[in-house]
Coordinates of N, CA and C in Angstrom, one line a residue:
X28 N 39.9 -7.2 13.3 CA 38.9 -6.7 12.6 C 39.2 -5.2 12.9
X29 N 38.7 -4.5 11.6 CA 39.5 -3.4 11.6 C 38.8 -2.4 12.4
X30 N 39.9 -1.6 12.5 CA 39.2 0.0 13.7 C 38.3 0.7 13.2
X31 N 37.2 1.1 13.9 CA 36.3 2.5 13.5 C 36.4 3.7 14.2
X32 N 37.0 4.8 13.9 CA 37.6 5.4 14.1 C 36.2 6.9 13.9
X33 N 36.4 7.7 14.6 CA 35.6 9.0 14.8 C 34.8 9.5 13.3
X34 N 33.6 9.1 12.8 CA 33.3 9.9 11.5 C 33.7 9.2 10.4
X35 N 33.5 8.0 10.5 CA 34.1 6.9 9.5 C 32.4 6.4 9.2
X36 N 32.7 5.7 7.8 CA 31.5 5.5 7.4 C 31.1 3.9 8.1
X37 N 29.9 3.8 8.5 CA 30.0 2.5 9.0 C 28.1 1.9 8.0
X38 N 29.2 0.9 7.5 CA 27.4 0.1 6.5 C 26.8 -1.1 7.1
X39 N 25.8 -1.4 6.8 CA 25.1 -2.1 7.6 C 25.3 -3.7 7.2
X40 N 25.5 -5.0 7.6 CA 25.9 -6.3 6.5 C 25.1 -6.5 6.7
X41 N 23.6 -6.2 6.5 CA 22.5 -6.4 6.1 C 21.4 -5.8 6.6
X42 N 21.1 -5.0 5.1 CA 19.9 -4.3 4.8 C 19.3 -3.9 3.5
X43 N 18.3 -5.1 3.9 CA 17.1 -5.3 2.9 C 16.9 -3.8 1.6
X44 N 15.8 -3.9 0.6 CA 16.2 -2.9 -0.6 C 14.2 -2.4 0.0
X45 N 14.2 -1.4 -0.1 CA 13.5 -0.3 -0.4 C 12.7 -1.6 -1.4
X46 N 11.3 -0.8 -1.9 CA 10.6 -1.4 -3.3 C 9.0 -0.3 -3.5
X47 N 9.0 -0.6 -4.3 CA 8.2 0.5 -4.7 C 7.4 0.1 -6.1
X48 N 5.9 0.2 -6.1 CA 5.6 -0.6 -7.3 C 4.2 0.8 -7.4
X49 N 3.9 0.7 -8.8 CA 2.8 1.7 -9.5 C 2.0 0.7 -10.2
X50 N 0.6 1.4 -10.2 CA 0.2 0.2 -11.6 C -0.8 1.7 -12.4
X51 N -0.7 2.0 -13.3 CA -1.7 3.2 -13.7 C -3.4 3.1 -14.7
X52 N -3.4 1.5 -14.7 CA -4.7 0.7 -14.7 C -5.7 1.7 -14.3
X53 N -6.4 2.3 -15.2 CA -7.7 2.7 -14.2 C -9.2 1.4 -13.9
X54 N -9.2 1.9 -12.6 CA -10.2 1.1 -12.0 C -11.7 2.2 -11.6
X55 N -12.3 2.0 -12.7 CA -13.7 2.5 -13.0 C -14.9 1.9 -12.4
X56 N -15.9 3.0 -11.7 CA -16.9 2.3 -11.6 C -16.5 1.3 -10.5
X57 N -16.1 2.0 -9.4 CA -15.9 0.5 -8.4 C -17.0 0.1 -7.6
X58 N -17.7 -0.7 -7.4 CA -18.7 -1.1 -7.0 C -18.9 -2.5 -5.8
X59 N -17.2 -2.9 -5.3 CA -17.5 -3.6 -4.3 C -16.9 -3.1 -2.8
X60 N -18.2 -3.5 -2.0 CA -18.2 -3.0 -0.5 C -16.9 -4.0 -0.1
X61 N -16.7 -5.4 0.1 CA -15.6 -5.7 0.1 C -13.8 -5.1 -0.1
X62 N -13.3 -5.5 0.2 CA -11.8 -5.2 0.0 C -11.4 -5.8 -1.7
X63 N -10.8 -5.7 -2.8 CA -11.1 -6.4 -3.9 C -9.2 -5.6 -3.8
X64 N -8.3 -7.2 -5.0 CA -7.1 -6.0 -5.1 C -7.0 -5.4 -7.1
X65 N -7.8 -5.7 -7.2 CA -7.9 -5.0 -8.7 C -8.0 -6.1 -9.7
X66 N -7.4 -5.2 -11.1 CA -6.9 -6.2 -12.2 C -6.5 -5.1 -13.1
X67 N -5.3 -5.3 -13.6 CA -3.8 -5.8 -12.7 C -3.6 -5.3 -11.5
X68 N -3.4 -6.5 -10.5 CA -2.5 -5.6 -9.1 C -2.0 -4.8 -9.3
X69 N -1.9 -4.3 -8.4 CA -0.8 -3.7 -7.9 C -0.3 -4.2 -6.9
X70 N 1.3 -4.8 -7.0 CA 1.8 -6.0 -5.7 C 3.4 -5.7 -6.0
X71 N 3.9 -6.3 -5.1 CA 5.4 -6.4 -5.0 C 5.9 -7.4 -3.7
X72 N 7.1 -7.9 -3.8 CA 7.3 -8.7 -2.8 C 8.7 -7.8 -2.0
X73 N 9.1 -8.2 -0.8 CA 9.8 -7.2 0.1 C 10.1 -8.8 1.3
X74 N 11.9 -8.3 1.8 CA 12.2 -9.0 2.8 C 12.3 -8.1 3.7
X75 N 12.0 -8.5 5.1 CA 11.8 -7.9 6.0 C 12.9 -7.7 6.5
X76 N 13.8 -6.7 7.0 CA 14.7 -6.1 8.4 C 14.2 -6.9 9.3
X77 N 15.6 -7.2 9.3 CA 16.4 -7.1 11.5 C 15.5 -6.9 12.5
X78 N 14.5 -5.5 12.0 CA 13.5 -5.1 13.0 C 12.3 -5.4 13.3
X79 N 12.0 -6.5 12.0 CA 10.7 -7.0 11.8 C 9.8 -5.6 11.9
X80 N 10.1 -4.5 11.3 CA 9.2 -3.4 11.1 C 9.1 -3.1 9.6
X81 N 8.2 -2.3 8.8 CA 8.5 -1.9 7.8 C 7.7 -0.5 7.5
X82 N 8.3 0.5 6.8 CA 7.7 1.7 6.6 C 6.6 1.3 5.3
X83 N 5.2 1.4 5.6 CA 5.0 1.4 4.4 C 3.9 2.6 3.5
X84 N 4.2 2.8 2.4 CA 3.0 3.8 1.8 C 2.2 3.5 1.0
X85 N 1.7 3.8 0.8 CA 0.4 3.4 -0.1 C -0.5 5.4 -0.5
X86 N -0.4 5.0 -2.0 CA -1.0 6.5 -2.5 C -1.4 5.9 -3.9
X87 N -2.8 6.8 -3.9 CA -3.4 6.5 -5.4 C -4.3 7.8 -5.7
X88 N -4.7 7.7 -7.3 CA -5.1 9.2 -7.4 C -6.7 8.4 -7.5
X89 N -7.8 9.6 -6.5 CA -8.8 8.6 -6.4 C -9.9 9.8 -7.0
X90 N -11.2 9.3 -7.6 CA -12.0 10.3 -7.4 C -13.3 9.6 -7.2
X91 N -14.5 10.9 -6.9 CA -15.2 10.3 -5.9 C -16.9 11.3 -6.6
X92 N -17.4 10.6 -7.6 CA -18.4 10.2 -8.3 C -20.0 10.9 -7.7
X93 N -20.1 10.2 -6.7 CA -21.0 9.4 -6.5 C -21.9 10.3 -5.4
X94 N -22.9 10.7 -6.0 CA -23.7 11.7 -6.0 C -24.3 11.0 -4.3
X95 N -24.3 10.6 -3.9 CA -25.0 10.0 -2.5 C -24.3 10.3 -1.4
X96 N -22.5 10.3 -1.3 CA -21.0 10.7 -0.5 C -20.9 9.3 -0.1
X97 N -21.2 8.5 -1.1 CA -20.3 7.2 -0.6 C -18.7 7.2 -1.0
X98 N -17.9 6.8 -0.2 CA -16.8 7.0 0.1 C -15.7 5.9 -0.6
X99 N -14.6 6.2 -1.1 CA -13.9 4.8 -2.1 C -12.5 4.7 -1.2
X100 N -12.2 4.0 -0.4 CA -10.9 3.3 -0.1 C -9.9 2.5 -0.7
X101 N -8.2 2.9 -0.6 CA -7.6 2.2 -0.6 C -6.4 2.3 -0.1
X102 N -6.5 0.6 0.3 CA -5.4 -0.1 1.7 C -4.4 -0.7 0.7
X103 N -4.0 -1.5 1.9 CA -3.6 -2.2 1.5 C -3.3 -3.6 2.1
X104 N -2.9 -4.8 1.8 CA -2.6 -6.5 3.0 C -1.3 -6.7 2.5
X105 N -0.4 -7.5 3.3 CA 0.5 -7.6 3.2 C 0.5 -10.0 3.4
X106 N 0.6 -10.4 2.6 CA 0.7 -12.1 2.7 C 2.2 -12.0 3.3
X107 N 2.3 -13.4 3.4 CA 3.7 -14.1 4.3 C 4.1 -15.1 2.3
X108 N 4.9 -14.5 1.7 CA 5.6 -15.0 0.3 C 5.1 -14.6 -0.4
X109 N 3.5 -14.8 -0.9 CA 2.9 -14.7 -2.6 C 1.6 -14.5 -1.7
X110 N 1.3 -14.1 -3.7 CA -0.4 -13.8 -2.9 C -1.2 -15.1 -2.5
X111 N -1.1 -16.0 -2.0 CA -1.8 -16.9 -1.2 C -1.6 -17.4 -0.4
X112 N -0.1 -16.9 0.4 CA 0.5 -17.0 1.4 C -1.1 -16.3 2.7
X113 N -0.4 -16.5 4.0 CA -1.7 -16.5 5.2 C -1.6 -14.6 5.5
X114 N -2.5 -14.4 5.6 CA -2.1 -12.8 5.5 C -1.6 -12.3 7.1
X115 N -0.6 -11.4 6.9 CA -0.1 -11.3 8.0 C -0.5 -9.5 8.3
X116 N -0.8 -8.6 7.2 CA -1.3 -7.5 7.9 C -3.2 -7.6 7.0
X117 N -4.1 -7.8 7.4 CA -5.2 -7.6 6.7 C -5.4 -5.5 5.8
X118 N -6.3 -5.9 4.7 CA -6.6 -4.7 4.5 C -7.8 -3.9 5.2
X119 N -7.1 -2.8 5.8 CA -8.5 -1.8 6.9 C -8.1 -0.3 6.2
X120 N -9.0 0.2 6.6 CA -9.1 1.6 6.3 C -8.5 3.0 6.6
X121 N -7.9 2.4 8.0 CA -7.4 3.1 8.2 C -5.9 3.2 8.5
X122 N -5.6 2.2 7.0 CA -3.6 2.4 6.5 C -3.8 2.9 5.5
X123 N -4.8 3.4 4.9 CA -4.8 3.6 3.3 C -5.2 5.4 3.6
X124 N -5.9 5.1 2.1 CA -6.4 6.7 1.8 C -7.9 6.6 1.4
X125 N -8.7 7.3 1.1 CA -10.1 7.5 1.0 C -11.0 8.4 0.2
X126 N -11.3 8.6 -0.4 CA -12.1 10.1 -1.0 C -12.9 10.6 -0.1
X127 N -13.2 11.7 0.1 CA -14.0 12.3 0.8 C -15.6 12.0 1.4
X128 N -15.9 11.7 -0.3 CA -17.5 11.4 0.3 C -18.0 12.8 -0.5
X129 N -17.4 13.9 -0.7 CA -17.8 15.6 -1.7 C -18.6 14.7 -2.2
X130 N -19.6 15.4 -2.5 CA -20.8 14.4 -3.7 C -20.2 15.6 -5.3
X131 N -19.4 16.7 -4.8 CA -19.5 17.5 -6.1 C -17.9 17.1 -6.1
X132 N -16.9 16.6 -6.3 CA -15.9 16.1 -6.2 C -15.4 15.5 -7.8
X133 N -15.5 15.8 -8.8 CA -15.4 15.0 -9.9 C -14.0 14.6 -10.7
X134 N -13.3 15.6 -10.1 CA -11.9 15.6 -10.5 C -11.1 14.4 -9.7
X135 N -10.0 14.3 -10.2 CA -9.0 12.8 -9.2 C -8.2 14.1 -8.4
X136 N -7.6 13.5 -7.8 CA -7.2 14.0 -6.5 C -6.1 12.9 -6.2
X137 N -4.7 13.1 -5.6 CA -4.1 12.2 -5.6 C -3.7 12.5 -3.4
X138 N -4.1 11.1 -3.1 CA -3.7 11.2 -1.9 C -2.7 10.1 -1.5
X139 N -1.3 10.1 0.1 CA -1.2 9.6 0.0 C -1.3 9.1 1.9
X140 N -0.5 8.3 2.6 CA -0.2 7.7 3.8 C 0.2 6.8 4.1
X141 N 1.3 7.1 5.2 CA 2.3 5.9 5.6 C 2.2 5.1 6.5
X142 N 2.6 4.5 7.2 CA 2.2 3.5 8.6 C 3.3 2.8 8.7
X143 N 3.3 2.1 9.8 CA 4.6 1.3 10.6 C 3.5 0.1 10.4
X144 N 4.7 -0.9 10.1 CA 3.8 -2.4 9.9 C 4.6 -3.4 11.3
X145 N 4.9 -3.9 12.3 CA 5.5 -4.8 13.3 C 4.7 -6.4 12.9
X146 N 5.8 -6.8 13.6 CA 5.9 -8.1 13.4 C 6.2 -9.1 12.3
X147 N 6.6 -8.4 11.8 CA 7.6 -9.2 10.3 C 8.5 -10.4 11.0
X148 N 8.1 -11.6 10.5 CA 9.6 -12.1 10.8 C 10.8 -11.4 9.7
X149 N 12.3 -11.4 10.8 CA 13.3 -11.1 10.0 C 13.7 -11.9 8.9
X150 N 13.9 -10.9 7.9 CA 15.1 -12.3 7.0 C 14.0 -12.7 5.8
X151 N 12.3 -13.2 6.6 CA 11.1 -13.5 5.0 C 10.6 -13.1 3.7
X152 N 10.2 -13.4 2.9 CA 9.5 -12.8 2.2 C 8.0 -11.9 2.5
X153 N 7.5 -10.9 1.8 CA 6.0 -11.3 2.2 C 5.8 -9.9 0.5
X154 N 4.8 -10.8 0.5 CA 3.8 -10.0 -0.7 C 2.9 -9.0 0.3
X155 N 2.6 -7.9 -1.0 CA 1.8 -6.8 -0.4 C 1.7 -5.9 -1.8
X156 N 0.0 -5.9 -2.1 CA -1.5 -5.6 -3.3 C -1.7 -4.5 -2.3
X157 N -1.7 -3.4 -3.4 CA -3.2 -2.0 -2.7 C -4.5 -3.4 -2.7
X158 N -5.5 -2.9 -2.0 CA -6.6 -3.4 -1.7 C -7.8 -2.4 -2.2
X159 N -8.8 -2.4 -2.4 CA -9.4 -1.2 -2.6 C -11.2 -1.9 -2.5
X160 N -12.1 -1.4 -1.8 CA -13.6 -1.0 -1.6 C -14.4 0.8 -1.7
X161 N -15.8 0.2 -1.8 CA -16.4 1.6 -2.2 C -17.2 1.2 -0.3
X162 N -18.2 2.2 -0.1 CA -19.1 1.7 1.0 C -20.5 1.7 0.3
X163 N -20.2 1.8 -0.9 CA -21.6 2.1 -1.6 C -21.6 3.1 -3.1
X164 N -22.3 2.6 -3.8 CA -22.4 3.7 -5.1 C -21.5 3.1 -5.9
X165 N -21.8 3.9 -6.8 CA -20.8 2.9 -7.9 C -20.4 3.6 -9.0
X166 N -20.2 4.8 -8.5 CA -19.4 6.2 -9.9 C -18.2 6.8 -8.8
X167 N -17.1 5.9 -8.2 CA -15.8 5.8 -7.5 C -14.7 5.3 -8.0
X168 N -13.5 6.5 -8.3 CA -12.6 5.6 -9.6 C -11.4 5.5 -9.2
X169 N -10.4 5.1 -9.7 CA -9.6 5.4 -9.4 C -8.4 5.4 -10.7
X170 N -7.7 6.5 -10.4 CA -5.9 6.6 -12.0 C -4.7 5.9 -11.4
X171 N -4.1 6.0 -10.2 CA -3.7 4.8 -10.5 C -3.5 4.3 -8.7
X172 N -2.2 3.8 -8.7 CA -2.1 3.2 -7.5 C -0.7 2.9 -7.1
X173 N -0.6 3.3 -5.8 CA 1.8 2.6 -5.6 C 1.3 3.1 -4.0
X174 N 2.6 1.7 -3.9 CA 3.1 1.2 -2.9 C 4.5 2.0 -2.9
X175 N 5.1 2.0 -1.5 CA 6.6 2.0 -1.5 C 6.5 1.6 0.5
X176 N 7.1 0.2 0.3 CA 7.7 -0.7 1.5 C 9.6 0.1 1.9
X177 N 9.5 0.0 2.7 CA 10.8 0.7 3.5 C 11.0 -0.2 4.8
X178 N 12.1 -1.6 4.0 CA 12.3 -2.3 5.8 C 13.5 -1.9 6.7
X179 N 12.6 -2.0 8.1 CA 13.9 -1.6 8.8 C 14.6 -1.6 9.9
X180 N 15.4 -1.8 10.2 CA 17.0 -3.0 10.7 C 16.7 -2.2 11.7

């Protein structure tokens, strides 16, 4: 075993790669009141780190054109292995971003949120994708969606 001296750079023997993905296809006049992935999906896979935790950043360029003040929500879900795997982290609005419900906001705005996901199995592959829904109305739009996953050791 090599000696380690003060100030030496120590590299982890196993540190999964951080991943990022974005999708720029407009999702216009979103009407679903249940979470859907959209088409095309904004999705990728990642490998969980040794701690079983990962930082997840979700971002979206969104606009609220709904005159009734209904909101648009963009969040994420995590599944084991692929899109048909068991759900590990369900899509919930507290882990995402939303429009403000301002009935006069006709311009796109960029929002982002970061959350810590726990309980991942170290070394397992997970599938993550953005999901979106509205609480009513038909004129809420998405300009782009983005995910960044940072596995922690």
